[in-house]
């Protein structure tokens, strides 16, 4: 297994193509009379993780996997993001972008590209 998010596992051909993890520190600007402004560290922003992967009918049901992701987003349910043997913490799904690549003549999804945006809880 490459990794997982809640009960959704990534393995074989549905592993993410691209994973980006963004971590930022927060600073405020303090005015100092007659001098340059100074930065004051105030804390850290929550981590943001974005990844995209392909779903193909040969390895899973793209429609069912998309529905699982939509359910997690709609329930605002925090889940552990695990990549390899590292737990990155609990995240919620902020956004899902689905690009349907191929369907049957009656509209069943055969393959789709899914992009997920996560925000640390």
PDB file of C-alpha atoms in Angstrom:
ATOM      1  CA  UNK A   1       0.000   0.000   0.000  1.00  0.00           C
ATOM      2  CA  UNK A   2       1.349   3.420  -0.986  1.00  0.00           C
ATOM      3  CA  UNK A   3      -0.818   5.308   1.488  1.00  0.00           C
ATOM      4  CA  UNK A   4      -4.312   6.007   2.757  1.00  0.00           C
ATOM      5  CA  UNK A   5      -6.767   8.691   3.762  1.00  0.00           C
ATOM      6  CA  UNK A   6      -9.330   7.267   6.145  1.00  0.00           C
ATOM      7  CA  UNK A   7     -10.672   4.052   4.613  1.00  0.00           C
ATOM      8  CA  UNK A   8      -9.503   5.035   1.112  1.00  0.00           C
ATOM      9  CA  UNK A   9      -6.278   3.276   0.179  1.00  0.00           C
ATOM     10  CA  UNK A  10      -3.881   4.204  -2.592  1.00  0.00           C
ATOM     11  CA  UNK A  11      -2.111   1.318  -4.262  1.00  0.00           C
ATOM     12  CA  UNK A  12      -1.097   0.021  -7.661  1.00  0.00           C
ATOM     13  CA  UNK A  13      -2.342   2.362 -10.387  1.00  0.00           C
ATOM     14  CA  UNK A  14      -4.444   4.689  -8.232  1.00  0.00           C
ATOM     15  CA  UNK A  15      -1.453   6.160  -6.399  1.00  0.00           C
ATOM     16  CA  UNK A  16      -1.229   9.945  -6.654  1.00  0.00           C
ATOM     17  CA  UNK A  17       0.601  11.369  -9.656  1.00  0.00           C
ATOM     18  CA  UNK A  18       1.566  14.540  -7.787  1.00  0.00           C
ATOM     19  CA  UNK A  19       1.571  15.300  -4.064  1.00  0.00           C
ATOM     20  CA  UNK A  20       2.257  18.779  -2.738  1.00  0.00           C
ATOM     21  CA  UNK A  21       2.516  19.605   0.957  1.00  0.00           C
ATOM     22  CA  UNK A  22       2.548  23.264   1.965  1.00  0.00           C
ATOM     23  CA  UNK A  23       3.644  24.436   5.416  1.00  0.00           C
ATOM     24  CA  UNK A  24       3.919  28.110   6.351  1.00  0.00           C
ATOM     25  CA  UNK A  25       4.881  30.204   9.340  1.00  0.00           C
ATOM     26  CA  UNK A  26       2.792  33.275  10.191  1.00  0.00           C
ATOM     27  CA  UNK A  27       4.272  36.692  10.922  1.00  0.00           C
ATOM     28  CA  UNK A  28       2.819  40.068  11.723  1.00  0.00           C
ATOM     29  CA  UNK A  29       4.488  43.352  10.823  1.00  0.00           C
ATOM     30  CA  UNK A  30       5.347  45.712  13.661  1.00  0.00           C
ATOM     31  CA  UNK A  31       5.830  49.395  12.945  1.00  0.00           C
ATOM     32  CA  UNK A  32       8.905  50.957  14.578  1.00  0.00           C
ATOM     33  CA  UNK A  33       9.100  54.748  14.577  1.00  0.00           C
ATOM     34  CA  UNK A  34      11.923  55.995  12.363  1.00  0.00           C
ATOM     35  CA  UNK A  35      13.081  52.484  11.418  1.00  0.00           C
ATOM     36  CA  UNK A  36      12.170  49.630   9.146  1.00  0.00           C
ATOM     37  CA  UNK A  37       9.199  47.524  10.088  1.00  0.00           C
ATOM     38  CA  UNK A  38       9.964  44.339  11.982  1.00  0.00           C
ATOM     39  CA  UNK A  39       8.510  40.905  11.626  1.00  0.00           C
ATOM     40  CA  UNK A  40       7.075  39.145  14.652  1.00  0.00           C
ATOM     41  CA  UNK A  41       6.491  35.383  14.545  1.00  0.00           C
ATOM     42  CA  UNK A  42       2.898  34.573  15.538  1.00  0.00           C
ATOM     43  CA  UNK A  43       2.608  30.830  14.832  1.00  0.00           C
ATOM     44  CA  UNK A  44       2.099  28.338  12.064  1.00  0.00           C
ATOM     45  CA  UNK A  45      -0.640  27.945   9.481  1.00  0.00           C
ATOM     46  CA  UNK A  46      -2.343  24.604   9.046  1.00  0.00           C
ATOM     47  CA  UNK A  47      -0.722  22.248   6.521  1.00  0.00           C
ATOM     48  CA  UNK A  48      -2.266  22.090   3.074  1.00  0.00           C
ATOM     49  CA  UNK A  49      -1.957  18.957   0.967  1.00  0.00           C
ATOM     50  CA  UNK A  50      -2.983  18.623  -2.672  1.00  0.00           C
ATOM     51  CA  UNK A  51      -2.799  15.494  -4.756  1.00  0.00           C
ATOM     52  CA  UNK A  52      -4.234  14.032  -7.922  1.00  0.00           C
ATOM     53  CA  UNK A  53      -4.698  10.458  -9.037  1.00  0.00           C
ATOM     54  CA  UNK A  54      -6.333   8.392 -11.748  1.00  0.00           C
ATOM     55  CA  UNK A  55      -9.220   6.017 -11.120  1.00  0.00           C
ATOM     56  CA  UNK A  56      -9.786   3.240 -13.642  1.00  0.00           C
ATOM     57  CA  UNK A  57     -12.535   0.624 -13.842  1.00  0.00           C
ATOM     58  CA  UNK A  58      -9.839  -2.067 -14.245  1.00  0.00           C
ATOM     59  CA  UNK A  59      -8.741  -1.535 -10.617  1.00  0.00           C
ATOM     60  CA  UNK A  60     -11.734  -0.005  -8.804  1.00  0.00           C
ATOM     61  CA  UNK A  61     -15.158   1.513  -9.307  1.00  0.00           C
ATOM     62  CA  UNK A  62     -14.381   5.173 -10.096  1.00  0.00           C
ATOM     63  CA  UNK A  63     -17.950   6.225  -9.250  1.00  0.00           C
ATOM     64  CA  UNK A  64     -17.824   4.517  -5.839  1.00  0.00           C
ATOM     65  CA  UNK A  65     -14.410   5.967  -4.973  1.00  0.00           C
ATOM     66  CA  UNK A  66     -15.580   9.469  -5.937  1.00  0.00           C
ATOM     67  CA  UNK A  67     -18.718   9.012  -3.793  1.00  0.00           C
ATOM     68  CA  UNK A  68     -16.553   7.977  -0.793  1.00  0.00           C
ATOM     69  CA  UNK A  69     -14.490  11.143  -1.177  1.00  0.00           C
ATOM     70  CA  UNK A  70     -17.597  13.322  -1.546  1.00  0.00           C
ATOM     71  CA  UNK A  71     -19.084  11.756   1.595  1.00  0.00           C
ATOM     72  CA  UNK A  72     -15.926  12.524   3.599  1.00  0.00           C
ATOM     73  CA  UNK A  73     -16.018  16.127   2.322  1.00  0.00           C
ATOM     74  CA  UNK A  74     -19.721  16.589   3.059  1.00  0.00           C
ATOM     75  CA  UNK A  75     -19.424  15.096   6.565  1.00  0.00           C
ATOM     76  CA  UNK A  76     -16.418  17.340   7.302  1.00  0.00           C
ATOM     77  CA  UNK A  77     -14.834  14.225   8.733  1.00  0.00           C
ATOM     78  CA  UNK A  78     -11.180  14.463   9.783  1.00  0.00           C
ATOM     79  CA  UNK A  79      -9.082  11.461   8.752  1.00  0.00           C
ATOM     80  CA  UNK A  80      -5.422  10.498   9.059  1.00  0.00           C
ATOM     81  CA  UNK A  81      -3.316  11.008   5.948  1.00  0.00           C
ATOM     82  CA  UNK A  82      -0.711   8.277   5.726  1.00  0.00           C
ATOM     83  CA  UNK A  83       1.969   8.175   3.030  1.00  0.00           C
ATOM     84  CA  UNK A  84       4.312   5.220   3.241  1.00  0.00           C
ATOM     85  CA  UNK A  85       4.879   4.673   6.946  1.00  0.00           C
ATOM     86  CA  UNK A  86       4.460   8.345   7.948  1.00  0.00           C
ATOM     87  CA  UNK A  87       1.255   9.736   9.454  1.00  0.00           C
ATOM     88  CA  UNK A  88       0.982  13.404   8.420  1.00  0.00           C
ATOM     89  CA  UNK A  89      -1.890  14.070  10.839  1.00  0.00           C
ATOM     90  CA  UNK A  90      -5.630  14.586  10.577  1.00  0.00           C
ATOM     91  CA  UNK A  91      -7.054  16.433   7.594  1.00  0.00           C
ATOM     92  CA  UNK A  92     -10.412  17.368   6.127  1.00  0.00           C
ATOM     93  CA  UNK A  93     -11.237  17.506   2.436  1.00  0.00           C
ATOM     94  CA  UNK A  94     -11.647  21.130   1.375  1.00  0.00           C
ATOM     95  CA  UNK A  95     -12.203  20.435  -2.295  1.00  0.00           C
ATOM     96  CA  UNK A  96     -12.571  17.743  -4.924  1.00  0.00           C
ATOM     97  CA  UNK A  97     -12.140  18.285  -8.646  1.00  0.00           C
ATOM     98  CA  UNK A  98     -13.177  15.392 -10.881  1.00  0.00           C
ATOM     99  CA  UNK A  99     -12.276  15.186 -14.545  1.00  0.00           C
ATOM    100  CA  UNK A 100     -14.143  12.356 -16.251  1.00  0.00           C
ATOM    101  CA  UNK A 101     -11.848  10.905 -18.900  1.00  0.00           C
ATOM    102  CA  UNK A 102     -13.863   8.029 -20.347  1.00  0.00           C
ATOM    103  CA  UNK A 103     -17.407   6.679 -20.028  1.00  0.00           C
ATOM    104  CA  UNK A 104     -19.554   3.945 -21.487  1.00  0.00           C
ATOM    105  CA  UNK A 105     -22.284   4.990 -23.965  1.00  0.00           C
ATOM    106  CA  UNK A 106     -24.769   5.018 -21.038  1.00  0.00           C
ATOM    107  CA  UNK A 107     -22.556   7.283 -18.876  1.00  0.00           C
ATOM    108  CA  UNK A 108     -20.861   4.838 -16.495  1.00  0.00           C
ATOM    109  CA  UNK A 109     -17.449   6.255 -15.562  1.00  0.00           C
ATOM    110  CA  UNK A 110     -14.606   4.082 -16.815  1.00  0.00           C
ATOM    111  CA  UNK A 111     -11.760   6.415 -15.872  1.00  0.00           C
ATOM    112  CA  UNK A 112     -11.424   9.739 -14.116  1.00  0.00           C
ATOM    113  CA  UNK A 113      -8.742  12.057 -12.793  1.00  0.00           C
ATOM    114  CA  UNK A 114      -9.428  13.309  -9.275  1.00  0.00           C
ATOM    115  CA  UNK A 115      -7.709  16.225  -7.535  1.00  0.00           C
ATOM    116  CA  UNK A 116      -8.101  16.545  -3.770  1.00  0.00           C
ATOM    117  CA  UNK A 117      -7.344  19.539  -1.520  1.00  0.00           C
ATOM    118  CA  UNK A 118      -6.819  18.739   2.170  1.00  0.00           C
ATOM    119  CA  UNK A 119      -6.468  21.071   5.148  1.00  0.00           C
ATOM    120  CA  UNK A 120      -4.977  20.022   8.480  1.00  0.00           C
ATOM    121  CA  UNK A 121      -7.347  19.975  11.447  1.00  0.00           C
TER     122      UNK A 121
END
